[in-house]
Amino acid sequence: MSHSGSNFSGTPDSDYGEPTNFELSEFLKFDEWIEEDDQPSLLSASTQNPVYRAHVIGDSGLATSTHGGPSIEGREQKEGKERVAFKTKTEVEILDDGFKWRKYGKKMVKNSPNPRNYYRCSVEGCHVKKRIERDREDQSYVITTYEGVHNHPSSS
DNA sequence: CGAATTTGACCTGCGC
DNA sequence: GCGCAGGTCAAATTCG
């Protein structure tokens, strides 16, 4: 880890009394940022920015019983859970990847002075979720985390 | 009018 | 057992 932008070892503005061991504030464990030269699949529009792609493999508490609702759709893909995190340098967090996203809920993370936005695919049959968050160190960078795989073409 | 968006409240999981 | 963190849904409102 040499040129990893996301890395906090001090956190002077906020001291939560964290003992030690600081991989990442959350499950997002970026092994390493891969500089994608050309990605014709994602972020087709305005891809003039350096896009860093990092595959995150998290197999903890996913596709399990959804809380709150005793009865759920139950339509979860036990096989196909894919979590991919993209770090892109952009001003707007609303990157158009060619799909329709419906924003649902906003939360403020403690490790970031910026709120986290949750998006969900509005296309029926496509239960892909997208998490957008700004970098805590470089607000010029946006971290987009995709969850799931699209089951629908880009557009009808 | 319809759909999408917003904010808040609520629930669950884990930690100590 | 309680607290904290994170995540989701619901209702209300607004925009197109």
Coordinates of C-alpha atoms (C1' of nucleotides) in Angstrom, one line a residue:
Chain A
M1 CA 0.0 0.0 0.0
S2 CA 1.9 2.9 -1.2
H3 CA -0.3 5.1 -3.1
S4 CA -3.5 4.2 -1.5
G5 CA -5.5 7.4 -1.0
S6 CA -7.9 5.9 1.5
N7 CA -6.0 5.5 4.6
F8 CA -6.4 7.0 7.9
S9 CA -4.1 6.5 10.8
G10 CA -4.6 9.6 12.8
T11 CA -8.1 10.8 12.5
P12 CA -7.4 13.9 14.6
D13 CA -10.8 15.5 14.1
S14 CA -12.5 12.5 15.4
D15 CA -11.2 10.2 18.0
Y16 CA -13.4 7.3 18.7
G17 CA -10.9 5.6 20.9
E18 CA -10.2 3.0 18.4
P19 CA -7.6 0.7 19.8
T20 CA -5.6 -0.5 16.9
N21 CA -6.0 -2.5 13.7
F22 CA -7.4 -0.2 11.1
E23 CA -7.9 -1.8 7.8
L24 CA -10.9 0.2 6.8
S25 CA -13.7 1.6 8.7
E26 CA -16.1 -0.7 7.0
F27 CA -16.2 -4.0 5.1
L28 CA -14.8 -2.4 2.1
K29 CA -11.4 -3.8 1.9
F30 CA -9.7 -2.6 -1.2
D31 CA -7.0 -4.9 -1.9
E32 CA -5.5 -2.7 -4.5
W33 CA -6.6 -0.1 -6.9
I34 CA -6.4 -1.2 -10.5
E35 CA -6.2 1.6 -12.9
E36 CA -8.6 0.9 -15.7
D37 CA -7.6 2.4 -18.9
D38 CA -10.8 1.8 -20.7
Q39 CA -14.0 0.5 -19.3
P40 CA -16.6 0.5 -22.0
S41 CA -19.0 -1.2 -19.7
L42 CA -19.3 1.1 -16.8
L43 CA -19.5 4.8 -16.7
S44 CA -19.8 5.0 -20.4
A45 CA -20.5 8.7 -20.3
S46 CA -17.8 11.0 -19.1
T47 CA -15.2 8.4 -18.6
Q48 CA -12.5 10.9 -19.1
N49 CA -11.6 10.6 -15.5
P50 CA -9.1 8.1 -14.0
V51 CA -11.2 5.2 -12.8
Y52 CA -9.8 2.9 -10.2
R53 CA -11.4 -0.5 -9.9
A54 CA -11.1 -2.7 -6.9
H55 CA -13.0 -6.0 -6.4
V56 CA -14.1 -6.5 -2.9
I57 CA -15.0 -9.9 -1.7
G58 CA -17.2 -9.8 1.3
D59 CA -19.0 -12.9 2.4
S60 CA -20.5 -11.8 5.6
G61 CA -24.1 -11.2 6.3
L62 CA -25.2 -11.0 2.8
A63 CA -28.3 -12.5 1.2
T64 CA -29.6 -13.4 4.6
S65 CA -32.9 -12.9 6.3
T66 CA -33.7 -9.3 5.8
H67 CA -34.4 -7.6 9.0
G68 CA -37.6 -6.0 10.0
G69 CA -39.8 -7.7 7.5
P70 CA -40.7 -11.2 8.6
S71 CA -42.0 -11.8 5.1
I72 CA -39.7 -10.7 2.3
E73 CA -39.6 -11.2 -1.3
G74 CA -37.1 -13.9 -0.7
R75 CA -35.9 -13.4 -4.2
E76 CA -32.2 -13.3 -3.5
Q77 CA -29.5 -14.6 -5.7
K78 CA -27.7 -17.0 -3.5
E79 CA -25.2 -17.3 -6.3
G80 CA -24.2 -14.1 -8.0
K81 CA -23.4 -11.8 -5.2
E82 CA -20.9 -9.5 -6.7
R83 CA -19.4 -6.5 -4.9
V84 CA -17.4 -4.2 -6.9
A85 CA -16.1 -0.9 -5.7
F86 CA -15.1 1.9 -8.1
K87 CA -13.2 5.0 -7.2
T88 CA -13.7 7.8 -9.6
K89 CA -12.6 11.3 -9.6
T90 CA -15.7 13.3 -10.3
E91 CA -17.6 16.3 -9.0
V92 CA -21.0 14.7 -9.1
E93 CA -21.8 11.5 -7.4
I94 CA -24.6 10.9 -9.8
L95 CA -22.7 9.0 -12.4
D96 CA -24.8 7.7 -15.2
D97 CA -23.9 4.2 -16.0
G98 CA -26.8 3.6 -18.3
F99 CA -29.3 2.3 -15.7
K100 CA -32.1 3.9 -13.8
W101 CA -31.4 4.3 -10.1
R102 CA -33.8 5.2 -7.4
K103 CA -32.4 6.8 -4.4
Y104 CA -33.5 5.3 -1.1
G105 CA -32.2 6.7 2.1
K106 CA -29.2 8.7 3.1
K107 CA -26.9 8.0 6.1
M108 CA -24.0 9.7 7.6
V109 CA -21.0 7.6 8.3
K110 CA -18.9 8.3 11.3
N111 CA -15.7 8.0 9.5
S112 CA -16.7 10.5 6.9
P113 CA -18.0 14.0 7.3
N114 CA -20.0 13.3 4.2
P115 CA -23.3 11.4 4.0
R116 CA -23.6 8.1 2.2
N117 CA -26.2 7.7 -0.5
Y118 CA -28.0 4.5 -1.2
Y119 CA -29.3 3.7 -4.7
R120 CA -31.4 0.8 -6.0
C121 CA -32.2 -0.3 -9.5
S122 CA -35.7 0.8 -10.4
V123 CA -35.9 -1.8 -13.1
E124 CA -38.1 -4.7 -12.1
G125 CA -36.2 -8.0 -12.0
C126 CA -33.0 -6.1 -11.4
H127 CA -32.3 -5.9 -7.7
V128 CA -28.9 -4.3 -8.0
K129 CA -27.9 -2.0 -5.3
K130 CA -25.5 0.8 -5.6
R131 CA -23.8 2.6 -2.8
I132 CA -22.2 6.0 -3.4
E133 CA -19.9 7.7 -0.9
R134 CA -17.4 10.5 -1.1
D135 CA -13.8 9.9 -0.1
R136 CA -13.1 11.1 3.4
E137 CA -9.7 12.4 2.5
D138 CA -10.3 13.5 -1.1
Q139 CA -13.8 14.7 -1.6
S140 CA -12.9 15.0 -5.2
Y141 CA -13.1 11.3 -5.4
V142 CA -16.3 9.3 -5.2
I143 CA -16.4 5.7 -4.2
T144 CA -19.2 3.8 -6.0
T145 CA -19.9 0.3 -4.7
Y146 CA -22.1 -2.0 -6.9
E147 CA -23.9 -4.9 -5.3
G148 CA -25.4 -7.6 -7.4
V149 CA -25.5 -8.2 -11.1
H150 CA -27.8 -6.6 -13.6
N151 CA -30.5 -8.8 -15.1
H152 CA -31.8 -6.2 -17.4
P153 CA -30.3 -4.6 -20.5
S154 CA -29.0 -1.1 -20.2
S155 CA -32.3 0.3 -21.5
S156 CA -35.5 -1.1 -23.1
Chain B
dC1 C1' -51.0 12.6 -12.6
dG2 C1' -47.2 9.8 -12.0
dA3 C1' -42.9 8.9 -10.6
dA4 C1' -38.9 10.1 -8.2
dT5 C1' -37.0 12.3 -4.4
dT6 C1' -36.4 13.7 0.5
dT7 C1' -36.0 13.1 5.6
dG8 C1' -37.0 10.5 9.6
dA9 C1' -37.8 6.6 12.1
dC10 C1' -37.0 2.0 12.9
dC11 C1' -34.7 -2.5 13.0
dT12 C1' -30.9 -5.6 13.2
dG13 C1' -26.1 -7.0 14.3
dC14 C1' -22.1 -6.7 17.0
dG15 C1' -19.3 -5.0 20.7
dC16 C1' -18.1 -4.3 25.3
Chain C
dG1 C1' -27.8 -5.7 28.9
dC2 C1' -27.1 -1.6 26.7
dG3 C1' -25.0 1.2 23.1
dC4 C1' -23.4 2.0 18.7
dA5 C1' -23.3 1.5 13.7
dG6 C1' -25.2 0.6 9.6
dG7 C1' -29.0 -0.3 6.7
dT8 C1' -33.8 -0.3 5.1
dC9 C1' -38.5 1.2 4.6
dA10 C1' -42.3 4.5 4.9
dA11 C1' -44.6 8.7 4.3
dA12 C1' -44.7 13.2 2.5
dT13 C1' -43.4 16.3 -1.0
dT14 C1' -41.7 17.9 -5.4
dC15 C1' -40.7 17.7 -10.2
dG16 C1' -41.5 16.5 -15.0

